[in-house]
XYZ file of C-alpha atoms in Angstrom:
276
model
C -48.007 -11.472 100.897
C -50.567 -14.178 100.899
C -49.688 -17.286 103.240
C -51.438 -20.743 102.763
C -50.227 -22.040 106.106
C -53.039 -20.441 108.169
C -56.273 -18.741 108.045
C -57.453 -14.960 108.414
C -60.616 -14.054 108.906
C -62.101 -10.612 108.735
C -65.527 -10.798 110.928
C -67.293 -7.815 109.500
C -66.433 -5.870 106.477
C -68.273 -3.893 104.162
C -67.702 -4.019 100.037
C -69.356 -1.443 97.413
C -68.923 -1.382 94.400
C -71.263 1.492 93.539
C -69.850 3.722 96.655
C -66.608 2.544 97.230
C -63.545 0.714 96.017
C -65.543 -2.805 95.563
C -63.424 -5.491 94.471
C -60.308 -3.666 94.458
C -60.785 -3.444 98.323
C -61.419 -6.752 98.014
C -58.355 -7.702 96.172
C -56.050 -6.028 98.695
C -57.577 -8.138 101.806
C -56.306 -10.955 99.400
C -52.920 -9.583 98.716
C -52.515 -8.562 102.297
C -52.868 -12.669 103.664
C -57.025 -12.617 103.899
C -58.303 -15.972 103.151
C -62.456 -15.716 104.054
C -64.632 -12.744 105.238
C -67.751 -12.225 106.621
C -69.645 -9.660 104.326
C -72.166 -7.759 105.999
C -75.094 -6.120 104.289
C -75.481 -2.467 104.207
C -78.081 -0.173 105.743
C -80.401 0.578 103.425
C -80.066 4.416 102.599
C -76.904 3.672 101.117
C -77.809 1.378 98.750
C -80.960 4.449 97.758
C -83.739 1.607 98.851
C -85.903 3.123 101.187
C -87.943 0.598 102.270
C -91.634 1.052 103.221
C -92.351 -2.996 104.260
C -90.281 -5.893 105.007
C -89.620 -7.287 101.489
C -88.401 -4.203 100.508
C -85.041 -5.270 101.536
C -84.808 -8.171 99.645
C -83.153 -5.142 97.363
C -80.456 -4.467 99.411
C -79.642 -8.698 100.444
C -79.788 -9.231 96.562
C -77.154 -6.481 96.212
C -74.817 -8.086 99.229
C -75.420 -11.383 97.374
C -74.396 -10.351 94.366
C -71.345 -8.760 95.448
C -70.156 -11.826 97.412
C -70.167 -13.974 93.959
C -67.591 -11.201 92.563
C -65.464 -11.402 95.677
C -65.330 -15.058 95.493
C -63.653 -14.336 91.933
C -60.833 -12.678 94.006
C -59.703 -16.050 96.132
C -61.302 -14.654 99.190
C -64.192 -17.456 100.811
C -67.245 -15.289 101.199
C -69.835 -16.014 104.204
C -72.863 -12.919 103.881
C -74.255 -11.868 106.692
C -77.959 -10.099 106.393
C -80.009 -7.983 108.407
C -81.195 -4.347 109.066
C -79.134 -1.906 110.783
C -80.805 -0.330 113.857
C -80.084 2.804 112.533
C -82.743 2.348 110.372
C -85.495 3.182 113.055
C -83.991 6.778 112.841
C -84.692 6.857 108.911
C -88.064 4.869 109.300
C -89.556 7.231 112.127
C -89.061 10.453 109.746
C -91.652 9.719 107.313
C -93.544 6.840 109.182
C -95.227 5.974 112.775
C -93.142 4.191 115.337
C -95.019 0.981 115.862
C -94.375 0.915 111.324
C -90.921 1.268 111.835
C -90.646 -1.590 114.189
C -93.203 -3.597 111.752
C -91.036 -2.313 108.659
C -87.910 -3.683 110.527
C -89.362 -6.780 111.637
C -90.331 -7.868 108.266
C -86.929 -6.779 106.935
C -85.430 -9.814 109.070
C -87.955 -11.949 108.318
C -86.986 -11.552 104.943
C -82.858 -11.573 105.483
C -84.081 -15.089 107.939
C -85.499 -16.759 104.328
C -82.427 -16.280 102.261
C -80.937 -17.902 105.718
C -82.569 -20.937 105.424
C -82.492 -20.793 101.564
C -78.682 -21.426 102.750
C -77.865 -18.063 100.429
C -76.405 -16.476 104.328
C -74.860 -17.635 107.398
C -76.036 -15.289 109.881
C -78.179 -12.352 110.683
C -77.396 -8.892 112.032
C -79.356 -6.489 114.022
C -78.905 -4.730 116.885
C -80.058 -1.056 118.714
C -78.877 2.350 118.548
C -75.421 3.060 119.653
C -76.516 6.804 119.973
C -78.593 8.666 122.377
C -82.120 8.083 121.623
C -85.322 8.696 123.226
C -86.863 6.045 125.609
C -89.528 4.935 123.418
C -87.015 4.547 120.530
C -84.689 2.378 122.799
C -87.850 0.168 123.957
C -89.028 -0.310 120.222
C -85.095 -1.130 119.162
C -85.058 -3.860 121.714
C -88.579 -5.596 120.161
C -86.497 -5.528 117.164
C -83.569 -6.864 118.595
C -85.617 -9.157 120.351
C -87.264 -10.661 116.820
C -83.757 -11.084 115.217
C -83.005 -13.164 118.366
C -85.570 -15.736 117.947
C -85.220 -15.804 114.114
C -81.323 -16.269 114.783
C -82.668 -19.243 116.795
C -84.823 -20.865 114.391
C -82.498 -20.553 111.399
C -79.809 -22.110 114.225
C -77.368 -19.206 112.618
C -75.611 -16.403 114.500
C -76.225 -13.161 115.469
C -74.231 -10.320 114.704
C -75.520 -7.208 116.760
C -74.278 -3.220 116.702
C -75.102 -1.874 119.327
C -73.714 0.965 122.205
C -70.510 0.572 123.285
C -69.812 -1.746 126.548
C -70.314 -4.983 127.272
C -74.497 -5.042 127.059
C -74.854 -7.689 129.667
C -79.016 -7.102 129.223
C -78.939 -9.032 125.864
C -77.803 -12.395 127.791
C -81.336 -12.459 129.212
C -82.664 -11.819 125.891
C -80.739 -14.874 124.253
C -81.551 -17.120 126.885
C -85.072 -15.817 126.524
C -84.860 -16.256 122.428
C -83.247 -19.860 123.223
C -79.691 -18.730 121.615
C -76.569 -19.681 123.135
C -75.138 -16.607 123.753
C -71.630 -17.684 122.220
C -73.451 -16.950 119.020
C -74.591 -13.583 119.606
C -71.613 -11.726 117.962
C -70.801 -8.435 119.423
C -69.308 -6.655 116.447
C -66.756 -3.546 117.396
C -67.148 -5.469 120.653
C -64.477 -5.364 123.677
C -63.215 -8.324 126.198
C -65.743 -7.336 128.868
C -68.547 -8.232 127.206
C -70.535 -11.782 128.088
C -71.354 -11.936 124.107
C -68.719 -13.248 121.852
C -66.501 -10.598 120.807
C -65.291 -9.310 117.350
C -62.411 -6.983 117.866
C -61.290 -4.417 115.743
C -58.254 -5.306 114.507
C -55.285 -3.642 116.411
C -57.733 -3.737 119.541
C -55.179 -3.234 122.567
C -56.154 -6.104 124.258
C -55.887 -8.586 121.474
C -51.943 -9.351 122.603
C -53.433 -10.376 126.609
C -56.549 -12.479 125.005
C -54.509 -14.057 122.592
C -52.077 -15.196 125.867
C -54.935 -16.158 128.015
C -56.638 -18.140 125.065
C -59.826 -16.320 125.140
C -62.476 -16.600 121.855
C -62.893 -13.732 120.035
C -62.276 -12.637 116.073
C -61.439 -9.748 114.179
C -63.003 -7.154 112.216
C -61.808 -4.239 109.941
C -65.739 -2.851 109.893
C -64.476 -1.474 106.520
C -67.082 0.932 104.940
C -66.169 0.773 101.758
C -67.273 4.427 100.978
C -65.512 6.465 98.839
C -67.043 9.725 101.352
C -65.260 8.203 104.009
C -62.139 6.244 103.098
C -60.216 3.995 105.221
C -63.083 3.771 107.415
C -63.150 2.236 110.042
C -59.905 0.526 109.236
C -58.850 -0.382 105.869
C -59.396 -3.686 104.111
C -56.027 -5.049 105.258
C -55.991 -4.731 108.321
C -56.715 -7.722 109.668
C -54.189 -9.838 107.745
C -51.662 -7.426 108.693
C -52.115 -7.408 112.024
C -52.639 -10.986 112.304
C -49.019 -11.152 110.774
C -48.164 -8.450 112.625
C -48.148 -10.411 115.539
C -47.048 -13.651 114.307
C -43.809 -11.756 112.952
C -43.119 -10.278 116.560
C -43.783 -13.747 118.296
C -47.011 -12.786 119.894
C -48.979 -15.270 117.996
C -48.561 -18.398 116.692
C -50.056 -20.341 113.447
C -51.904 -22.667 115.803
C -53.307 -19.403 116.892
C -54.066 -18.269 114.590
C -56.433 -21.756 113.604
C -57.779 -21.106 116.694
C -58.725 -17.373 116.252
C -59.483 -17.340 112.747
C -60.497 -20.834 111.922
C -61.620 -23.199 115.332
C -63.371 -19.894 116.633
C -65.351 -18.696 113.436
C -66.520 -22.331 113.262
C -67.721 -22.594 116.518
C -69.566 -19.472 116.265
C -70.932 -19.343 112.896
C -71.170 -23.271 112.065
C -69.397 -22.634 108.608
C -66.009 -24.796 107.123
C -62.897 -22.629 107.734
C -60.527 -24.447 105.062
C -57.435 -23.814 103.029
C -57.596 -23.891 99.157
């Protein structure tokens, strides 16, 4: 059941309402003890946009907008979180040039950066492959990544990135580069090694040692939200429950969990982690 004594915070999670369960999903990260979420936009191609310039995706951040007002209905504090998927260079590059794709992608954060400083999102996301792609692919994904770095320092918001597995120590030249403090470049499915800040999926093995040795990091279901693929990655209670989880078995505390879910998210994303 829902608790009011402490916060839980889901770091990345998906909700559809046109593919998925939508607010239902929503509904049982409520029930389950989630109090705020981070609500990250979809790639494009599932939404049916196919974007051939920048403002194209103003489509699919109206959609993630528009979702987060009926999730507020729920209970559940919504922070968005808009960007393009780096995925989307292996869409773009099938029915345009390279150097357009990059442009394309570019221009899509540029646009996600306005709604940023319209104060409509919190953060941006971005990132590069985490599949085997050719040289040239990997060099244009890193201008890319490179752009949403500097926008992510002008807004002063956070960065989520997806990216290969491992603890992509490369990008903490890039952030110092972009003038970002690197605690708010957000790893998402990220692991302990890594120099950026972490977002663990939730039941992450090493969650029970960080939590001991006080080390920053937050969790993430990565919930899909598609009704193709359901459950995926982990379901929309997850992270409550596992936060619980712990705190039932004595591995965590509720001044951990302040820490984790609350202290941590606000250091990170500059947003108000509060109780109703």
């Amino acid at each position: 059941m829902k608790s009011l004594k402490f916060p839980v915070t889901d770091d990345h999670i998906h909700i559809d309402p046109v593919n998925g369960r939508g607010i239902e999903a929503a509904k049982d990260f409520f029930r389950a003890g989630g109090t705020h979420m981070f609500l990250v936009s979809k790639p494009s191609w599932s939404l049916s946009v196919h974007p051939d310039t920048g403002p194209d995706y103003a489509r699919v951040f109206d959609e993630t907008l528009r979702v987060a007002g009926l999730v507020s209905e729920t209970g559940v504090v919504v922070f968005p979180v808009l960007g393009v998927h780096p995925a989307e260079i292996t869409r773009l590059t099938e029915r345009m040039t390279l150097d357009k794709a990059v442009d394309v992608m570019k221009g899509g954060l540029d646009c996600a950066a306005r709604y940023i400083r319209e104060g409509k999102a919190v953060a941006l996301k971005s990132g590069r492959p985490h599949y085997e792609v050719a040289p040239e692919i990997l060099a244009a994904s890193n201008q890319v990544l490179m752009h949403a770095l500097r926008l992510a320092a002008e807004c002063g918001c956070a960065l989520q990135i997806h990216a290969e597995t491992g603890p992509c120590v490369d990008i903490i030249r890039m952030a110092e580069n972009a003038h970002i403090p690197v605690e708010r470049v957000v790893k998402h499915y990220g692991s302990p090694e890594t120099p950026l800040h972490p977002s663990l999926i939730a039941k992450h093995e090493a969650i029970e040692q960080l939590v001991r040795e006080r080390r920053r990091f937050t969790m993430e279901s990565d919930y899909m939200d598609e009704n193709s693929r359901p459950g995926a990655v982990i379901g929309p209670k997850s992270v409550p429950r596992y936060t619980n989880q712990l705190l039932s078995q004595g591995k965590m505390t509720e001044e951990d969990c302040f820490f984790i879910h609350a202290e941590t998210v606000e250091k990170v994303y500059g947003v108000t982690i509060h109780l109703a």
